[in-house]
Tab-separated table of C-alpha atoms and ligand atoms in Angstrom:
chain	number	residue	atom	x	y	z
A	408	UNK	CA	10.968	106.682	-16.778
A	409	UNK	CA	7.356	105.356	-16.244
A	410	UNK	CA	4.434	107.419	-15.815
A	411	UNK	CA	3.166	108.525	-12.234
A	412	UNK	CA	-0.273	107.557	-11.325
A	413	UNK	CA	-2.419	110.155	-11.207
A	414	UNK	CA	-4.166	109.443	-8.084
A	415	UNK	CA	-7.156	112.281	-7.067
A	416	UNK	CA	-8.150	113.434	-3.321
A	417	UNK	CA	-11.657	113.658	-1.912
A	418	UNK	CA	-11.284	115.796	1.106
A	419	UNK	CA	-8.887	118.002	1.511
A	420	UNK	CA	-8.881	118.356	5.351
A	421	UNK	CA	-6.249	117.745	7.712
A	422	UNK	CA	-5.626	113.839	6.865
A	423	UNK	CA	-5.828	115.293	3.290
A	424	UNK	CA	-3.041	117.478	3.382
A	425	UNK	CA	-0.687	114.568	4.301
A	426	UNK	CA	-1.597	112.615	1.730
A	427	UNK	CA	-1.190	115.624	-0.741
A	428	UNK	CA	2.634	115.787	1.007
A	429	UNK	CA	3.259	112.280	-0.041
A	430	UNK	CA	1.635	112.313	-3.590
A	431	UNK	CA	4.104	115.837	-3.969
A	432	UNK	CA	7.127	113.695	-2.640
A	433	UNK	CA	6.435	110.551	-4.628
A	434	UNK	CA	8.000	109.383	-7.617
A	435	UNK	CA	5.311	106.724	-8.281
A	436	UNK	CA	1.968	108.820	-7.984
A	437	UNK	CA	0.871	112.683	-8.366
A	438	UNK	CA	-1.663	114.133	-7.424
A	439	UNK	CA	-4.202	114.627	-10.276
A	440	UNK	CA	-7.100	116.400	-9.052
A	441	UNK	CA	-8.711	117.377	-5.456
A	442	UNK	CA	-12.628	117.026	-4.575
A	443	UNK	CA	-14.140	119.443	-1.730
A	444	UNK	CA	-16.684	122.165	-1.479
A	445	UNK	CA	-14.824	124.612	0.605
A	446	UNK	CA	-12.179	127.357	-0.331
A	447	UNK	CA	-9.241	126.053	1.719
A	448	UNK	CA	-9.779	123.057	-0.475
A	449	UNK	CA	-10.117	125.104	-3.436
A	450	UNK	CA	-6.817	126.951	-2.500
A	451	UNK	CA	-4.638	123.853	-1.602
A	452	UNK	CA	-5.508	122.624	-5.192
A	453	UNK	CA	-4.544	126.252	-6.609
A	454	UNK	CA	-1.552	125.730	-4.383
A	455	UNK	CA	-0.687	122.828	-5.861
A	456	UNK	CA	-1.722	123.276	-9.654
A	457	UNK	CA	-4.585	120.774	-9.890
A	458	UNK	CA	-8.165	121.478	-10.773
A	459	UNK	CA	-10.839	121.113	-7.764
A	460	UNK	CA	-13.756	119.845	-7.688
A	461	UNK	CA	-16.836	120.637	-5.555
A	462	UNK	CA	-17.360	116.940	-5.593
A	463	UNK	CA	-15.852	113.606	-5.991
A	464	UNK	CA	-19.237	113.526	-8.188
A	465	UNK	CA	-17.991	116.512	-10.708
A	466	UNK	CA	-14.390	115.252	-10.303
A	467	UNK	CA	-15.941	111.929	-11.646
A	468	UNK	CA	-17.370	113.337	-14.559
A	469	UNK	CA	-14.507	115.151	-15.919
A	470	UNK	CA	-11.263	112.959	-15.484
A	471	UNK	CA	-10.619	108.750	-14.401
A	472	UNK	CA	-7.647	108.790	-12.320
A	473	UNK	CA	-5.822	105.850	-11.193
A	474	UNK	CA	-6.627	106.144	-8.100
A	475	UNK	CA	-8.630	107.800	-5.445
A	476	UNK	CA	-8.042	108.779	-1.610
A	477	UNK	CA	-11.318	109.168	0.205
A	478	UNK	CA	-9.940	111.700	3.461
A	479	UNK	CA	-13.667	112.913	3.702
A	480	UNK	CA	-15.480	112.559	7.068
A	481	UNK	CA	-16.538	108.983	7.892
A	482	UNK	CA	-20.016	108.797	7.384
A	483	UNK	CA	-19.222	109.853	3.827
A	484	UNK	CA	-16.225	107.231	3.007
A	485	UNK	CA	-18.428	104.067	1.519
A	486	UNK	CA	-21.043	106.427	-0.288
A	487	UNK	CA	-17.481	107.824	-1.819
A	488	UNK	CA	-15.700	105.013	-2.809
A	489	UNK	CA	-18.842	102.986	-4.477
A	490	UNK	CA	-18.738	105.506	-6.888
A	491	UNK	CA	-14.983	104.936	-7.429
A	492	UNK	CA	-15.365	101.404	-7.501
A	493	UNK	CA	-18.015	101.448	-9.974
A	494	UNK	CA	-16.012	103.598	-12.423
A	495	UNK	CA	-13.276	100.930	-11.738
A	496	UNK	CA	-10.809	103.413	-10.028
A	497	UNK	CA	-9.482	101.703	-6.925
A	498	UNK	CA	-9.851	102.964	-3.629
A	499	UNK	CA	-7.432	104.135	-0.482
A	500	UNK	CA	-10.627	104.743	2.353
A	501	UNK	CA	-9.568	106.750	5.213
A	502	UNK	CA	-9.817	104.568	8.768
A	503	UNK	CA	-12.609	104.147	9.839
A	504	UNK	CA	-13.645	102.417	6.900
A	505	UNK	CA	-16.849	103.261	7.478
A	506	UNK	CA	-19.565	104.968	9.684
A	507	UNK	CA	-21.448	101.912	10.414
A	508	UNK	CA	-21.103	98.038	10.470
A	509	UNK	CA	-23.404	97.692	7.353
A	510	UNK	CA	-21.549	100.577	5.390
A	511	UNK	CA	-18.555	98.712	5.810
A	512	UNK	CA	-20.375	95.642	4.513
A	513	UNK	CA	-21.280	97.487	1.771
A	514	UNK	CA	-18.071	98.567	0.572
A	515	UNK	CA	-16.854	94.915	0.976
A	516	UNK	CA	-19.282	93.358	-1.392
A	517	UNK	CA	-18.937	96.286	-3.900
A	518	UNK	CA	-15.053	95.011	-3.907
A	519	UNK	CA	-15.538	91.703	-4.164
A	520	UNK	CA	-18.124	91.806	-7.229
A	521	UNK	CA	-16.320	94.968	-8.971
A	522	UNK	CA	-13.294	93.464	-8.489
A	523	UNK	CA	-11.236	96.587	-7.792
A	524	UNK	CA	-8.881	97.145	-5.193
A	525	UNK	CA	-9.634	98.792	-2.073
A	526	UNK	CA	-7.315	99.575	0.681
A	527	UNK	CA	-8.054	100.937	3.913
A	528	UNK	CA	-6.046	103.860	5.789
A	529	UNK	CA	-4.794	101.955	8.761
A	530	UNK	CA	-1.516	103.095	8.227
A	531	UNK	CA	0.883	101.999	10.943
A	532	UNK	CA	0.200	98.275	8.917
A	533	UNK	CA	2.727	100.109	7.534
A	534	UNK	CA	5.823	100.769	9.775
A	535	UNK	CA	8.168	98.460	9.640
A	536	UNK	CA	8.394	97.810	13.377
A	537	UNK	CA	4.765	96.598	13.557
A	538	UNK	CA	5.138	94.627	10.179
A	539	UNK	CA	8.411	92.740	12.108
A	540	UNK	CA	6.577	92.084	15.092
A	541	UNK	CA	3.852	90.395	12.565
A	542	UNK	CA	6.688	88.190	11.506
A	543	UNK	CA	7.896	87.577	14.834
A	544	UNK	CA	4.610	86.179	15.742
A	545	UNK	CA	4.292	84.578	12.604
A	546	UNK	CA	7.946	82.417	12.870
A	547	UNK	CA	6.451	81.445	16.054
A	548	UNK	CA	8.976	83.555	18.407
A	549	UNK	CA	6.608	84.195	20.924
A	550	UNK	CA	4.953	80.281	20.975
A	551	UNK	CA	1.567	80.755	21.355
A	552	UNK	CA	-0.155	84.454	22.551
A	553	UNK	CA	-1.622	84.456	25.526
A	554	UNK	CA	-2.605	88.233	26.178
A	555	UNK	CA	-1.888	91.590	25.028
A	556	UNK	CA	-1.945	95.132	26.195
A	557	UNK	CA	-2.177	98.191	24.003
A	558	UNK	CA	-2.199	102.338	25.675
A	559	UNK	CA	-3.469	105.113	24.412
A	560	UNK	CA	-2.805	107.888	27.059
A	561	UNK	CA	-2.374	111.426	26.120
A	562	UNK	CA	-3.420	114.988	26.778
A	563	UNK	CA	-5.648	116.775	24.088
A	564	UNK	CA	-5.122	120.875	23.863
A	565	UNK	CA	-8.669	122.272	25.228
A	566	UNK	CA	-8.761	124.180	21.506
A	567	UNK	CA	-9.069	120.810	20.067
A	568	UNK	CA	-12.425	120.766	21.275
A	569	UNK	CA	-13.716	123.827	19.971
A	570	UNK	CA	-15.097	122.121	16.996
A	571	UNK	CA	-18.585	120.624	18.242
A	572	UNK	CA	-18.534	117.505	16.675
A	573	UNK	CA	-15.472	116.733	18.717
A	574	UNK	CA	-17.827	116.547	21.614
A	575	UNK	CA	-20.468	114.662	20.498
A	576	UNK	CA	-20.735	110.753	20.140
A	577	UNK	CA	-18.433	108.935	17.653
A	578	UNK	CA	-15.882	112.152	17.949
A	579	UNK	CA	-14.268	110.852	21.236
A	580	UNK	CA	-10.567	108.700	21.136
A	581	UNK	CA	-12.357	105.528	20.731
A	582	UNK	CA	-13.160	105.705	17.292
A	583	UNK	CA	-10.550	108.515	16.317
A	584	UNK	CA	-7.371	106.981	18.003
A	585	UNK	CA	-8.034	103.401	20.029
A	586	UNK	CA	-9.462	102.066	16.553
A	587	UNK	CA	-5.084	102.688	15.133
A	588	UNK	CA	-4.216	100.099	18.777
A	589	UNK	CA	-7.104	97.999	18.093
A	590	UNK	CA	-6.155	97.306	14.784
A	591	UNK	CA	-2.585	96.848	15.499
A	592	UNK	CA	-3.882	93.848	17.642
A	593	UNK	CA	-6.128	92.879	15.047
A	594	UNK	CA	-3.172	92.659	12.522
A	595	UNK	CA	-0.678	91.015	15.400
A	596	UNK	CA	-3.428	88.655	16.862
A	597	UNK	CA	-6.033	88.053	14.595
A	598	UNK	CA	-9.861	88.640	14.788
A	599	UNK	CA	-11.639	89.596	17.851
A	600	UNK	CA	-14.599	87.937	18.930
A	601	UNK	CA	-16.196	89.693	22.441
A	602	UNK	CA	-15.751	93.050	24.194
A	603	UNK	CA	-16.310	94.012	27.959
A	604	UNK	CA	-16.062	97.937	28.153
A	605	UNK	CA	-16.537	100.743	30.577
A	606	UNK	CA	-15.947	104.424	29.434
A	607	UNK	CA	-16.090	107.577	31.262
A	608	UNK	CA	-16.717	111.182	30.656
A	609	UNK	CA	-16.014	112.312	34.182
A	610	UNK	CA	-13.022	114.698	33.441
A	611	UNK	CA	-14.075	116.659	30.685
A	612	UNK	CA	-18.145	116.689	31.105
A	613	UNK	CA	-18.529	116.129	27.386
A	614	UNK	CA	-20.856	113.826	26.033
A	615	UNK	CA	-18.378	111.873	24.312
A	616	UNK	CA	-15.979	109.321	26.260
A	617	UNK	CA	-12.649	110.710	27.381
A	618	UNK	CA	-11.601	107.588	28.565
A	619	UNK	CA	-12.231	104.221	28.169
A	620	UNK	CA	-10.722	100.912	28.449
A	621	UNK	CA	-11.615	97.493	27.496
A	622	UNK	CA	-10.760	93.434	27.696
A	623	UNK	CA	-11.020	91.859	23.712
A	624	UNK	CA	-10.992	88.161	23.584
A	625	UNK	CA	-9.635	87.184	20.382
A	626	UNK	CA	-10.973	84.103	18.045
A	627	UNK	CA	-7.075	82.573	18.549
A	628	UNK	CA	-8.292	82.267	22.248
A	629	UNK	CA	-5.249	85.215	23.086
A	630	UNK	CA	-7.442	88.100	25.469
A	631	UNK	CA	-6.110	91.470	25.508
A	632	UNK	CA	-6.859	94.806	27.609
A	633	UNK	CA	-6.875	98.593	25.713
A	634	UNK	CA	-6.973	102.024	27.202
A	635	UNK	CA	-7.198	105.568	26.211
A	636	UNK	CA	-7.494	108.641	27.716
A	637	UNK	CA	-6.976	112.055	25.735
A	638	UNK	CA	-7.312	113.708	29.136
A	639	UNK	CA	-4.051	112.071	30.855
A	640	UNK	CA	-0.434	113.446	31.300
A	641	UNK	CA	1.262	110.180	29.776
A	642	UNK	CA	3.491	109.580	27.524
A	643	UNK	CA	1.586	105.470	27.033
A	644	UNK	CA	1.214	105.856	22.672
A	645	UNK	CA	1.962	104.895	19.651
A	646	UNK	CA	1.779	108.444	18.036
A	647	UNK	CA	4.326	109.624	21.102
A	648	UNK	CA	7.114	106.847	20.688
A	649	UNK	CA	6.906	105.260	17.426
A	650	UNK	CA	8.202	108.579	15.996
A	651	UNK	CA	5.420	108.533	13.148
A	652	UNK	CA	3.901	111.688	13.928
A	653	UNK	CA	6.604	114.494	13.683
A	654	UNK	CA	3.875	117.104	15.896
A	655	UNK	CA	4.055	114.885	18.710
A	656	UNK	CA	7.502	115.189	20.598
A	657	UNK	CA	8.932	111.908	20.584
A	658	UNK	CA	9.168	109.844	23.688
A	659	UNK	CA	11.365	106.575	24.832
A	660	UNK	CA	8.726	104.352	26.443
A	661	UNK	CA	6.509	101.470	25.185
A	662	UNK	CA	2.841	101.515	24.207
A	663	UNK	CA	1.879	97.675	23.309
A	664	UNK	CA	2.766	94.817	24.890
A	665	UNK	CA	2.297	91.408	23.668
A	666	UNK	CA	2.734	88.057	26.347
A	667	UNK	CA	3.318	84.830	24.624
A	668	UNK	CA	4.063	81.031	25.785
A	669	UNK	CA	7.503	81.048	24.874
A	670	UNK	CA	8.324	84.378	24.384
A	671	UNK	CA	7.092	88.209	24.495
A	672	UNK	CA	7.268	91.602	23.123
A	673	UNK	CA	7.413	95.030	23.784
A	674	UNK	CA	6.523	97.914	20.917
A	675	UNK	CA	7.572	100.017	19.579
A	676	UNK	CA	11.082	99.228	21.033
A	677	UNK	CA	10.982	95.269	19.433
A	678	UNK	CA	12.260	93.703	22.801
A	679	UNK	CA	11.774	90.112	22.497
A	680	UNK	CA	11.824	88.320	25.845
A	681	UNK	CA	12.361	84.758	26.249
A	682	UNK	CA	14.385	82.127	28.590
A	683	UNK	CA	17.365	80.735	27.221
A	684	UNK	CA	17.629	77.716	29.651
A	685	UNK	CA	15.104	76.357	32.231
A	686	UNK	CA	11.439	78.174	31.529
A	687	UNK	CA	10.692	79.012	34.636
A	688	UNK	CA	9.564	82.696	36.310
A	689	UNK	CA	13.349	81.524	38.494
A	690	UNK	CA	15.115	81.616	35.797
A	691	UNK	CA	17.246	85.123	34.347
A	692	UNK	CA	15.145	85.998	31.173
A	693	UNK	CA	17.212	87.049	28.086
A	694	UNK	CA	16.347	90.306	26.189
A	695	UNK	CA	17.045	90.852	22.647
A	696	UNK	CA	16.166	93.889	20.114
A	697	UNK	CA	15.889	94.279	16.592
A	698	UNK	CA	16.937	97.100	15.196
A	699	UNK	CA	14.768	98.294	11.795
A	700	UNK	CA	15.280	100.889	9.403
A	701	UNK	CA	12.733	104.403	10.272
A	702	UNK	CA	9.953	104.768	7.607
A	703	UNK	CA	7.190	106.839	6.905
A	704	UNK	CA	3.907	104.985	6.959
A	705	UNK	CA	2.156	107.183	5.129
A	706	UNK	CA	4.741	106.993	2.035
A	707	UNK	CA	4.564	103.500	2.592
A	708	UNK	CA	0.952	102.973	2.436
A	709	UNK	CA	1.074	104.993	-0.945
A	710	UNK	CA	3.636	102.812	-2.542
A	711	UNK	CA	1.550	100.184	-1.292
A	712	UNK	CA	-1.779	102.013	-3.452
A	713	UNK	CA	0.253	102.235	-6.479
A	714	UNK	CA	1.148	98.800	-6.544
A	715	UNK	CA	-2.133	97.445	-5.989
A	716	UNK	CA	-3.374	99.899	-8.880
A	717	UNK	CA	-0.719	98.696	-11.136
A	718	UNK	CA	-1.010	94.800	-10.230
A	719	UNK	CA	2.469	94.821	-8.563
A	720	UNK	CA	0.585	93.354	-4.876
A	721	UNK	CA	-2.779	91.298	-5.174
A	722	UNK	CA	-3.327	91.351	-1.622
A	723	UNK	CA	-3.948	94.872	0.211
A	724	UNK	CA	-2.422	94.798	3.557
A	725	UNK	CA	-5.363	96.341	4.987
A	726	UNK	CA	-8.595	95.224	2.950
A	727	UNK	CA	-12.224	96.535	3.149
A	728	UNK	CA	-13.060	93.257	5.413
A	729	UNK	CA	-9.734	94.283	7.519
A	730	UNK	CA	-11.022	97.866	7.897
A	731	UNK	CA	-14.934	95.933	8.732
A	732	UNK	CA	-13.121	93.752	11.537
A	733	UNK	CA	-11.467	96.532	12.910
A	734	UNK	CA	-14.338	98.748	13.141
A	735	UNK	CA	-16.825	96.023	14.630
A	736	UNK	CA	-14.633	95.751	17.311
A	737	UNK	CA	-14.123	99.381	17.870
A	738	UNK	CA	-18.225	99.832	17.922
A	739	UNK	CA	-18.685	96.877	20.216
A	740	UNK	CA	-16.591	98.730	22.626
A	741	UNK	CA	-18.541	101.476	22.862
A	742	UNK	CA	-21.699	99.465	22.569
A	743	UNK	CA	-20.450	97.280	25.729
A	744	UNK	CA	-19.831	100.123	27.578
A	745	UNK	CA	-23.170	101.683	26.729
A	746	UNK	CA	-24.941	98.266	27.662
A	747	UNK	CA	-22.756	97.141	30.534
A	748	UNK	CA	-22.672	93.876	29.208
A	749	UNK	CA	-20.358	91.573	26.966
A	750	UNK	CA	-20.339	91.789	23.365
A	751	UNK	CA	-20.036	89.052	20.614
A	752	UNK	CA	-18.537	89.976	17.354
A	753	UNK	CA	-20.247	87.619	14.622
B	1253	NAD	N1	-4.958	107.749	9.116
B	1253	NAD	C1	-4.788	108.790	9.876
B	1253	NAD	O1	-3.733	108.998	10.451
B	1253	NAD	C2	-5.910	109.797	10.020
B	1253	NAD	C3	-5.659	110.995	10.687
B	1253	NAD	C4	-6.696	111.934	10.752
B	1253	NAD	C5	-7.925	111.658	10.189
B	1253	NAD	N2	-8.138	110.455	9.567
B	1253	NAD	C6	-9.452	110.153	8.973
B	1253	NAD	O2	-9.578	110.928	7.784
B	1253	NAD	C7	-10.915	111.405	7.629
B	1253	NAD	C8	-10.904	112.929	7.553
B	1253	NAD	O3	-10.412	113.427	8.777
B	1253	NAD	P1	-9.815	114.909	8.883
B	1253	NAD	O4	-9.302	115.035	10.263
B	1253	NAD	O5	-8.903	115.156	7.735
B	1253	NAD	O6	-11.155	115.751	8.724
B	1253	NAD	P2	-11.301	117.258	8.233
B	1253	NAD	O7	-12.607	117.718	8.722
B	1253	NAD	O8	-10.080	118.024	8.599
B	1253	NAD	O9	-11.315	117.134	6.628
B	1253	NAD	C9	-12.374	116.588	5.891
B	1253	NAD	C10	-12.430	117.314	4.557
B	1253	NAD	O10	-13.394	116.675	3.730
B	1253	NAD	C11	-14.160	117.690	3.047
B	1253	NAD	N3	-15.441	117.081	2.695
B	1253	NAD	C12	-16.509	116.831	3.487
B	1253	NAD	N4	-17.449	116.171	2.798
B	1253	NAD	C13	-16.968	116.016	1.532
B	1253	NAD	C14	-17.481	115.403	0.358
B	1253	NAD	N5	-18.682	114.788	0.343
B	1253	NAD	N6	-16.704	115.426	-0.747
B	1253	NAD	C15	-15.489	116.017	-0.757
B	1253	NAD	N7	-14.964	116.608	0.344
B	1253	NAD	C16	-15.686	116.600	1.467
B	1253	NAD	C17	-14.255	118.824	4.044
B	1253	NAD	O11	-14.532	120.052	3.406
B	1253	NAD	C18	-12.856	118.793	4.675
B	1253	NAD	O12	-11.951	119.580	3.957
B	1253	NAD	C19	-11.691	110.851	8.824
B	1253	NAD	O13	-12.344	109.688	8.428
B	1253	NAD	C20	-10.620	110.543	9.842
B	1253	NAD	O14	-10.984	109.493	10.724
B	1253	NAD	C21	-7.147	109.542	9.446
């Protein structure tokens, strides 16, 4: 029977304690050790036999695990993981990789010249529906994309706000939920390259954005629309209907759409549309459906850390430049918004 990994966790928040369900459930990894100054983190690690650390600093000093998951707020994520990387103990970095553009830079050239793996918590890279869609697109089903849509429409509890930062810039659904959708289109359609943006803050009075929307034109020439709103009755997300999130009841609808030459596709459902005979908006279109197999993302994206810890993958299906193209984007949104003008993503 080979060893687990001992992989250790830096943060122990909410994010945290799903990741310490997985390492518990896992047969390839255990949790080794837990980093964070408070007492619930103290007790979670008494709760689950480890040693905690007041930080990832102390944690450092006294044991090299395999692996490390950075679940700490985001400002604190590339600080975090450079000293991982530098001790040569590969990374999983929460989404956003980063607080900035240049911390995300950062963390990409500490990668590239230490050399150790770093993968970045977009998880639904994960779920096998979106990773079929990716190889839908890829055997060419849908020709060429043309557009895309993705929604983010729910209804936030009013205690969810009672923490302040929750109110304040950089706290709102654009970088806490839109940046999952807008990385689902980066992995489906590639990198974007400008953002138009309006967001509003008319509903709740906060300073942060409850809802925004925005057009991305991609560097494949595809454009594609976004919108979230945590302050809408509608059922329009991923978390509702892909059935990832078991605290969200589950609903039947769609959430991202994606509109190609010669075909198109509906998510999470995995209706492909196309025309069987003559191409033409006359003509009956034909829907078809593939059926895959439910599975946890999260688990997923841990089998996915072990294996680029022990060599098994090369290639991390979310890398620190993935989690840097994702976040650019996500920023420029807000920053068009802001500006009232358009954008360009270098
Ligand atoms: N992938 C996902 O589905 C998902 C979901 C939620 C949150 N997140 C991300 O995970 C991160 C954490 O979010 P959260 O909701 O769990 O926040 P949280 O506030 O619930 O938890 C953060 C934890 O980190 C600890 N902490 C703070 N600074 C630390 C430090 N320097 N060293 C060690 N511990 C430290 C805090 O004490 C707290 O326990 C954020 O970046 C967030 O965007 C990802």
């Amino acid at each position: 029977m080979p060893q687990k990994a001992p992989i250790a966790l830096i943060g122990a928040g909410v994010i945290g304690r799903t990741h310490i369900d997985r390492l518990q459930q896992s047969s390839r990894a255990r949790l080794c050790a837990i980093a964070d100054p408070t007492e619930a983190g103290r007790a979670l690690a008494g709760a689950a036999g480890v040693p905690c650390y007041a930080s990832h600093a102390e944690l450092l000093a006294a044991q090299r695990p395999a692996g490390a998951i950075v679940a700490t707020p985001n400002a604190t994520h590339v600080p975090v993981a450079l000293d991982f990387l530098a001790a040569g103990v590969p990374v999983l970095v929460e989404k956003p990789v980063a607080g900035t553009v240049d911390d995300a830079r950062r963390l990409v050239e500490a990668q590239s010249s230490h050399g150790v793996p770093v993968l970045v918590g977009h998880h639904r890279r994960h779920n096998p529906i979106l990773q079929r869609a990716r190889q839908l697109l890829d055997e060419g089903r849908l020709g060429r994309v043309v557009a895309a849509q993705a929604m983010a429409t729910f209804l936030k509890p009013d205690a969810y706000f009672e923490a302040t930062w929750r109110r304040q810039a950089g706290g709102g659904p654009v970088l806490i939920n839109l940046i999952h959708d807008i990385d689902m289109l980066c992995f489906l359609l590639g990198e974007v390259r400008a953002v138009q943006a309006f967001a509003s803050s008319a509903t709740r009075g906060f300073e942060v954005e409850d809802t925004a929307v925005a057009s991305l034109q991609f560097a494949s020439g595809a454009l594609g629309t976004v919108m979230v709103s945590d302050t809408a009755t509608a059922p329009w997300c991923w978390d509702f209907c892909a059935g990832e999130q078991p605290q969200y009841p589950r609903q039947a609808v769609n959430s991202h759409f994606i509109a190609g030459t010669h075909g198109s596709l509906s998510l999470p459902d995995l209706s492909l549309w196309h025309y069987a005979g003559d191409r033409s908006w006359h003509a009956e279109m034909t829907r078809s459906q593939t059926a895959v197999h439910a599975a946890d993302p999260y688990t997923r994206q841990l089998d996915h850390f072990v294996d680029l810890i022990e060599g098994h993958a090369t290639v991390p299906l979310c890398s620190a430049a993935d989690g840097l193209r994702t976040l650019a984007a996500t920023l420029a949104l807000h920053d068009a918004a802001v500006r009232g003008a358009t954008v360009a993503l270098g």
